[in-house]
């Protein structure tokens, strides 16, 4: 406050000295008329107004009018005005000086504001360039406060992200930003500029959604700059996160492709010896080449295990192709009953004497699906129900139209699935904790069914009650193709 007062006193002193200098110059050195003197005073007042503002210019105007009246308006050396016309001239001079000073001062302030905004825009641009140069999200978070300090030349800066309840601060030795006020800026979702404490706080936004807040100590920028700064920080954080997610998705995609290629190679290497073993065992069994009954029993076991290994290899290869998105669906109109009958025919030998009840009303519309892949889905669900429920309990297959989909369900009367397991039952290689040692299987049937249903644009789910069985349901889209008319 004291340096500002001293500056103002010096400005007033210089302006009064200018008035005195002009007066002495026209009284003693150059003889001119009153109009020249008035215009000279007016030019000096406008110049002072442009440099030091309206207050100094008003004081200088009053002094200049008084001096002009005393030294240049007849009678000279007196404040009296002999000619009434001179009163008009003095009044016009005073009004012109004050209005001119006001306009000049306003132009100066507008120029200062424009210059300040230009500098702030340049700093915002520099700040955005620095944000683009950061790598991952962690590096960006740690670098943002330091970039604010370096770019806007403030004392300290801090960033708060409520998602992780973590604070990021500028370099060591900088003043600490109040954590409670950072939290308050996030919760209020509006800038808070405190000239008294020399600190300002503002939310970090993505669109209209606040994701954090930041604080600055020192000379605060304008409110508009604070809001722009918060938006830039929010965009930079979202961009870094999206870049990381995109990189992770690309890595996952490449990993799936590599896994698919690896599994294709492994399954090929497995299938070659398995085919040879299977052919040899089949030949021995069909030709009666086995010697004793025990040898024949061993050959039968080897034959069954070859089938099991071959089935495992086929399922692993199919799962890899599904996850890599390499399976093409041949979509066509097909009825649910046709799909169910094909699945039951395919599983007839495995089902044996098991009773299967099919309840599909004639009103169920056709679906748009890959006939063979949809058959696989029902086949896996029926096979799962067959393995995990008593042989004397029926399996029930039903279908109904719900909105634009047909819901197909396969119900069994088995032991049921605990609620904690229902969320992971469709994971690869997972098998029920109470059944994994009692029933043979690979744990790939349900994941394959889920991948095939999702490839059709449907969903699959399970509901179960311990002791009363389980119901697996999936959806297929209703066929919307136009009906051909003859």
C-alpha angles and dihedrals in degrees: 000000000000096000089050091053092048090051091051092050090050091050092052091048092051093047091051089048089054091053090049092048093051091047094051093044094054094040099049110017110031129027112217137153126262094261092060091049093049093049091048091052090047093052091050091049092051091050092050090047091053091050105038108014141250100302095061091042092053092052090047090050093054092048092046093051091049092047092045090052095047100045106026110025115079126282085049114210093031135084090224118107115216099185117055088214089068090060087060090048093050092047092048090048092051094046092046092049094050095043091046090049091050093050092045092049091048091050090050092050092048090050090050091049092048091049091048092050091048090054091047091051090050090051092048090051091049090047092051090050090053091050091053090055095062122100121210130008096262093053090047094052093050093045100048097078092048091048090052092051094047097044102041096032095232130151101249142340137201136189126209125197113188092194089072097019087232133141124212117198139188123256128313117283094031119125114270118250115226109258094204092056090049090055090046092053089054095047094045092044094212136097119265117200116186113186091181096059094034093234137107133195132196139172124256108230139190103199103317095330117100114222099172145328141247136206135206130196121202130038103359121224121231122289091251091053091049091053092046090048091052091050093049091050091048093049091047092051093048091046092052091048092049092048090052092047091048091050091048092048091050090048090050091049092050089045091053091049091049091047091049092050091046093049091047089054093045094046090050090052090047096046095054097061091035091055091050093048092047093050092048094048092046090051093049093049095045094047094047090238092146112106114205128019091254091054090050091049090052091051090052090052091049090049093051093046090050088056090049093050091047090051091050092051091049093051093047091051092047092049091051092051092048094051091047091052092239097130115099118205122218098212118200138148110278135160121243091232091059090052093048094048091050091050093049091048090052092049096040096110093046093048095051110170094352113134115235118190116202117198110180115147118221088238093068105110124229117270130223105239147125101271096214096042093047088050088054091054094054090041092056092047093048091047090050091050091047094053097044103044133061115274092237093058118087126238114228123208118191138168136193137171116249116178109305094344140069114229114213118192133189114198130189135182097228133130093287132230124274116243093244090057096047092078093055102033090102094053118114116270092000116139130176113279093231096044107038094093096039102050126047116233146119101238090237102103098081095042090052091049091050093049092049093049092049090048086060090051094254137118134235129205143163133223119189143172121202110251094009104069138247137278119211113197132184136174133228124187118255113248110256099180114129116263113246114235126203 
